[in-house]
Coordinates of C-alpha atoms in Angstrom, one line a residue:
Chain X
M1 CA 138.8 121.9 119.0
P2 CA 134.8 121.8 120.1
T3 CA 132.9 119.6 119.4
I4 CA 129.1 119.5 118.8
E5 CA 127.4 116.4 119.2
L6 CA 125.0 115.1 116.4
T7 CA 122.2 112.1 115.8
L8 CA 122.7 110.9 112.0
N9 CA 120.4 108.5 111.2
G10 CA 119.6 107.5 114.2
E11 CA 123.2 107.0 115.8
P12 CA 125.4 109.5 117.8
R13 CA 128.0 111.2 116.3
A14 CA 130.4 114.1 117.3
V15 CA 131.9 116.8 114.8
A16 CA 134.0 119.5 114.9
D17 CA 132.1 123.0 115.6
P18 CA 131.4 124.7 113.3
T19 CA 131.0 122.2 110.9
S20 CA 128.8 122.7 107.5
L21 CA 126.6 120.0 106.0
A22 CA 128.7 120.4 102.4
A23 CA 131.9 119.4 105.5
L24 CA 129.8 116.6 107.1
L25 CA 129.3 115.0 102.9
A26 CA 132.1 115.1 101.8
A27 CA 133.9 114.1 105.5
L28 CA 131.6 110.6 104.9
A29 CA 132.4 110.6 101.1
L30 CA 128.8 111.1 100.1
D31 CA 127.6 112.4 96.7
A32 CA 125.1 115.0 97.0
R33 CA 123.6 114.4 94.0
K34 CA 122.4 110.8 94.9
I35 CA 121.1 111.4 98.2
A36 CA 118.6 113.6 100.3
V37 CA 119.0 115.5 103.9
E38 CA 116.6 116.6 106.3
R39 CA 117.3 118.6 109.6
N40 CA 115.3 118.2 112.3
E41 CA 112.1 117.2 110.3
E42 CA 112.9 120.4 107.7
I43 CA 114.2 119.1 104.3
V44 CA 117.9 121.0 103.9
P45 CA 118.0 122.3 99.9
R46 CA 121.2 120.5 98.2
S47 CA 122.4 124.8 97.5
Q48 CA 121.9 125.1 101.0
Y49 CA 124.5 122.6 101.9
D50 CA 127.5 124.9 102.0
R51 CA 125.7 127.5 104.4
T52 CA 123.9 125.2 106.5
L53 CA 125.9 125.0 109.6
L54 CA 125.6 122.1 111.9
R55 CA 124.4 122.4 115.5
Q56 CA 124.4 121.0 119.1
G57 CA 121.8 118.0 118.9
D58 CA 120.3 118.7 115.5
K59 CA 118.9 115.7 114.1
L60 CA 120.2 114.6 110.8
E61 CA 118.5 112.1 108.1
I62 CA 120.3 111.2 105.1
V63 CA 118.3 109.1 102.4
H64 CA 119.4 107.7 99.0
F65 CA 117.2 105.6 96.2
I66 CA 117.3 102.1 97.0
G67 CA 115.3 98.8 95.1
G68 CA 111.3 99.0 96.3
G69 CA 108.4 97.7 94.6
Chain V
M1 CA 116.5 93.5 72.4
D2 CA 114.1 93.2 69.1
T3 CA 110.3 92.7 70.1
I4 CA 109.3 89.5 68.5
L5 CA 105.2 90.8 68.7
P6 CA 103.8 92.8 66.5
D7 CA 104.1 96.4 66.8
T8 CA 101.0 98.2 68.9
G9 CA 101.6 100.7 66.8
T10 CA 100.8 104.3 68.0
D11 CA 99.0 102.7 71.0
S12 CA 100.4 105.1 74.1
W13 CA 99.0 106.1 77.9
E14 CA 99.0 109.6 79.6
L15 CA 99.7 109.7 83.2
A16 CA 99.8 112.9 84.9
G17 CA 100.9 114.4 81.8
R18 CA 103.4 112.8 80.5
R19 CA 102.9 110.0 77.8
F20 CA 104.4 106.7 77.8
T21 CA 104.6 103.8 76.0
S22 CA 105.2 101.0 78.1
R23 CA 102.1 99.7 79.7
L24 CA 104.6 97.5 82.4
I25 CA 105.9 99.4 85.6
V26 CA 108.5 97.6 87.5
G27 CA 109.7 97.6 91.0
T28 CA 113.2 97.4 91.2
G29 CA 113.5 95.3 95.1
K30 CA 114.5 91.7 96.1
Y31 CA 116.5 91.2 92.9
K32 CA 119.9 89.2 94.4
S33 CA 122.4 92.3 93.1
L34 CA 121.8 95.7 91.1
E35 CA 123.7 94.1 87.8
E36 CA 120.4 91.5 87.8
T37 CA 117.9 94.4 88.8
A38 CA 119.6 96.6 85.4
A39 CA 119.7 93.6 83.3
A40 CA 115.5 92.2 84.3
I41 CA 114.7 96.2 83.9
E42 CA 116.4 97.0 80.2
A43 CA 114.3 92.8 79.1
S44 CA 111.0 94.2 80.8
G45 CA 110.6 97.4 78.2
A46 CA 109.6 99.7 81.3
E47 CA 109.8 103.1 81.2
I48 CA 108.6 103.6 84.8
V49 CA 110.2 101.8 87.8
T50 CA 109.5 102.1 91.3
V51 CA 112.3 102.7 93.9
A52 CA 112.2 103.3 97.8
V53 CA 113.5 105.8 100.2
R54 CA 115.6 104.9 102.8
R55 CA 118.8 105.9 105.2
V56 CA 122.2 105.7 103.7
N57 CA 124.2 103.1 105.1
L58 CA 127.2 105.5 106.3
S59 CA 129.1 102.5 107.5
D60 CA 130.2 101.7 103.5
P61 CA 129.6 105.2 102.1
A62 CA 131.0 103.9 98.8
A63 CA 128.5 101.0 98.2
P64 CA 126.8 101.0 94.9
M65 CA 123.8 102.6 94.6
L66 CA 120.8 102.1 93.1
Q67 CA 121.2 105.2 90.5
D68 CA 124.5 103.7 88.8
F69 CA 122.8 100.6 87.5
V70 CA 119.1 102.1 87.1
D71 CA 120.0 105.5 85.2
P72 CA 117.3 107.7 86.3
R73 CA 117.7 109.5 83.2
R74 CA 116.2 107.0 81.4
Y75 CA 113.6 105.6 83.8
T76 CA 111.2 107.6 85.1
Y77 CA 111.9 107.1 89.0
L78 CA 108.5 106.5 90.9
P79 CA 108.8 107.0 95.0
N80 CA 107.2 105.0 97.1
T81 CA 105.9 105.3 101.0
A82 CA 106.7 101.6 101.6
G83 CA 106.8 101.2 105.2
C84 CA 104.9 104.2 106.2
H85 CA 101.7 103.9 108.3
T86 CA 100.7 107.7 108.6
A87 CA 100.3 110.3 106.4
R88 CA 103.0 112.2 108.0
D89 CA 105.7 109.2 107.5
A90 CA 104.4 109.0 104.0
V91 CA 104.9 113.1 103.6
R92 CA 107.8 113.0 105.2
T93 CA 109.5 110.2 103.2
L94 CA 108.4 111.7 99.9
R95 CA 109.7 115.1 100.4
L96 CA 112.9 113.7 101.1
A97 CA 112.2 112.0 97.4
R98 CA 111.4 114.8 96.2
E99 CA 114.9 116.5 97.2
A100 CA 116.9 113.4 96.2
G101 CA 115.4 113.2 92.7
G102 CA 113.2 115.9 91.7
W103 CA 110.2 114.2 90.7
N104 CA 106.5 114.9 91.7
L105 CA 105.6 111.6 90.6
V106 CA 105.4 109.7 93.5
K107 CA 103.6 106.4 94.4
L108 CA 101.6 106.0 97.7
E109 CA 101.0 102.9 100.0
V110 CA 99.8 102.6 103.4
L111 CA 99.8 99.1 104.5
G112 CA 98.1 97.6 107.4
P113 CA 99.8 95.0 109.6
P114 CA 101.4 91.6 108.1
P115 CA 100.3 88.4 106.7
Y116 CA 98.3 90.5 104.5
L117 CA 99.6 94.0 104.1
Y118 CA 96.5 95.0 102.6
P119 CA 95.6 98.6 101.9
D120 CA 94.6 100.9 105.1
M121 CA 92.1 103.0 103.3
P122 CA 91.5 105.4 105.4
A123 CA 94.8 106.4 106.1
T124 CA 95.6 106.0 102.3
L125 CA 92.7 108.9 101.9
E126 CA 94.4 110.6 104.7
A127 CA 97.8 110.2 103.5
A128 CA 96.5 111.3 99.6
E129 CA 95.0 114.7 100.9
A130 CA 97.9 115.4 103.0
L131 CA 100.4 114.9 99.7
I132 CA 98.3 116.4 97.1
A133 CA 98.2 119.9 99.5
D134 CA 101.7 119.4 99.1
G135 CA 102.4 119.2 95.1
F136 CA 102.5 115.6 94.9
E137 CA 100.8 113.6 91.8
V138 CA 99.9 110.7 93.1
M139 CA 99.5 107.7 91.9
V140 CA 97.7 105.6 94.3
Y141 CA 97.8 101.3 95.9
C142 CA 94.4 100.8 96.4
A143 CA 91.7 98.4 97.8
D144 CA 89.3 96.9 95.0
D145 CA 86.2 99.5 96.3
P146 CA 84.8 101.6 93.9
V147 CA 83.9 104.0 96.6
A148 CA 87.3 104.7 98.2
A149 CA 88.9 104.8 94.4
K150 CA 86.2 107.0 93.2
R151 CA 86.6 109.6 96.2
L152 CA 90.5 109.2 95.8
E153 CA 90.0 110.2 92.0
A154 CA 87.9 113.0 93.3
M155 CA 90.4 114.3 95.3
G156 CA 93.0 114.1 92.7
C157 CA 95.3 111.6 92.3
V158 CA 96.2 110.8 88.8
A159 CA 96.2 107.2 89.1
I160 CA 93.8 104.5 90.3
M161 CA 96.1 101.4 91.7
P162 CA 93.9 98.2 92.8
L163 CA 95.7 95.1 94.2
G164 CA 94.7 92.0 92.4
A165 CA 96.2 89.6 95.4
P166 CA 98.1 90.8 99.0
I167 CA 101.5 92.2 97.9
G168 CA 104.2 89.6 97.4
S169 CA 101.6 86.3 97.2
G170 CA 102.3 85.8 93.5
L171 CA 97.9 84.2 93.6
G172 CA 96.9 86.5 90.6
L173 CA 94.4 88.3 89.7
Q174 CA 91.1 87.4 92.4
N175 CA 89.4 90.2 91.5
P176 CA 88.8 90.7 88.1
A177 CA 85.5 92.3 88.1
M178 CA 86.0 94.3 90.8
I179 CA 89.0 96.0 89.1
S180 CA 86.7 96.3 85.7
I181 CA 84.4 98.0 87.7
L182 CA 87.0 100.4 88.7
K183 CA 88.2 101.0 85.6
A184 CA 85.0 101.9 84.0
Q185 CA 83.6 104.5 86.3
A186 CA 87.6 106.1 86.5
G187 CA 88.6 109.5 84.5
V188 CA 92.3 108.2 84.9
P189 CA 94.7 105.5 84.5
V190 CA 93.5 102.3 86.1
L191 CA 96.7 100.0 87.3
V192 CA 96.6 96.4 88.3
D193 CA 100.0 96.5 91.7
A194 CA 100.4 93.6 93.0
G195 CA 99.2 90.3 93.0
V196 CA 100.6 89.2 89.6
G197 CA 102.5 85.9 89.3
T198 CA 102.9 84.5 86.2
A199 CA 102.5 86.2 82.3
S200 CA 99.0 84.5 82.0
D201 CA 98.0 87.1 84.9
A202 CA 99.6 90.4 83.9
C203 CA 98.1 89.5 80.4
I204 CA 94.7 88.7 81.8
A205 CA 95.2 93.0 84.1
M206 CA 95.3 94.2 80.5
E207 CA 92.7 92.2 78.4
I208 CA 90.1 93.3 80.7
G209 CA 91.1 97.1 80.0
C210 CA 93.5 97.9 82.5
D211 CA 96.1 101.4 81.9
A212 CA 98.8 99.4 83.2
V213 CA 100.2 96.9 85.1
L214 CA 102.7 97.1 88.1
L215 CA 104.8 94.2 89.1
N216 CA 108.6 93.4 91.0
S217 CA 107.7 89.8 92.5
A218 CA 106.9 88.1 89.6
I219 CA 109.7 88.9 88.0
A220 CA 112.0 89.8 90.8
H221 CA 111.1 85.9 92.5
A222 CA 111.1 84.1 89.1
G223 CA 113.5 81.3 88.6
D224 CA 115.3 83.4 85.5
P225 CA 114.0 86.7 86.3
V226 CA 115.4 87.8 83.3
R227 CA 113.0 85.6 81.2
M228 CA 110.3 86.5 83.0
A229 CA 111.0 90.5 82.5
R230 CA 110.7 89.7 78.7
A231 CA 107.4 87.5 79.2
M232 CA 106.0 90.3 81.4
R233 CA 106.9 92.2 78.6
A234 CA 105.0 90.5 76.0
A235 CA 102.4 89.4 78.3
V236 CA 101.2 93.3 78.8
E237 CA 101.5 93.8 74.8
A238 CA 99.8 90.7 73.9
G239 CA 96.7 91.3 76.8
R240 CA 96.7 95.1 75.2
L241 CA 96.6 94.1 71.6
A242 CA 93.5 91.4 72.7
Y243 CA 91.5 94.4 74.4
L244 CA 92.6 96.6 71.3
A245 CA 91.0 93.8 69.3
G246 CA 87.8 92.9 71.4
R247 CA 87.3 89.8 72.5
M248 CA 84.6 87.4 70.9
P249 CA 81.5 86.7 72.3
R250 CA 81.4 83.8 74.8
K251 CA 78.4 81.5 74.1
M252 CA 77.8 78.1 75.8
G253 CA 77.6 75.7 72.7
A254 CA 79.9 74.8 70.2
D255 CA 79.9 76.7 66.6
P256 CA 82.1 75.2 64.0
S257 CA 85.0 76.9 62.5
S258 CA 84.9 74.9 59.1
P259 CA 82.0 75.4 56.9
L260 CA 79.7 72.4 56.8
A261 CA 78.5 73.0 53.2
G262 CA 80.2 70.9 50.6
L263 CA 80.9 67.9 52.9
I264 CA 81.1 65.0 50.7
R265 CA 78.7 62.1 51.2

């Protein structure tokens, strides 16, 4: 099975090709309503997760709210 | 929980077109647990809470999240830029926050180096400009500098938030005269953000006319955070009432409270 290499929150990760962002989030068991995703320093709107196909070398940042002052 | 204080009536304040009753904004950091965070925020009566934006821990995606304990439908989340040292980082962080929560109202803080983490005003002005251009409503943590504060307001910041003392220091208001000057010249809300150590500090900020107080460590690092949250709520209400009531004039001599007429001889 072909794979692509991503950088996910600063760590290398391989996923099957093709993989949508929605599929990646589901595989990571993340609740899409509580996070935000940046791909190559561009925000990916939540409505686009299904149709966003990940590409070789993509840098993803997945963030959420934590306690802060 | 019932308040033990007299009702402050219709007293409320407006921030970026939204109206709030509580004049206490609390942080959600530094607590022992998310349960304690939730209990302290509840006790504080706050309607707005500050939050940070960080990477999800992918090794434990099932870990409880802040939203599970502090409901964003109940509290207005105010995302901050803690840890950002440039305008670019601040804009990037708050764009992610906007996508995660859908809010435009944000707290900008661009800090200088430890050990004082004093506001970096040139970087703060640059970041404020970039955020406002990107459609954000910016509440700005800043130095007690009347010139910089006026410039931030002219740029379109929706609240000016000078420090009372360094972040997390608990030193109390070291600059009440400067904060009074900032308040006197401001056309937007002025909040003391940082430096409050105990209830009297929050009360003083309100007595000198600030619109609200923002604090985190004073509650989170208290021996009993929930009790201190109640104390802060009462202090902010007391200070606001005292400000509205108008304090008596100071004088250098005594003025007896009991009449001198009618003394027995």
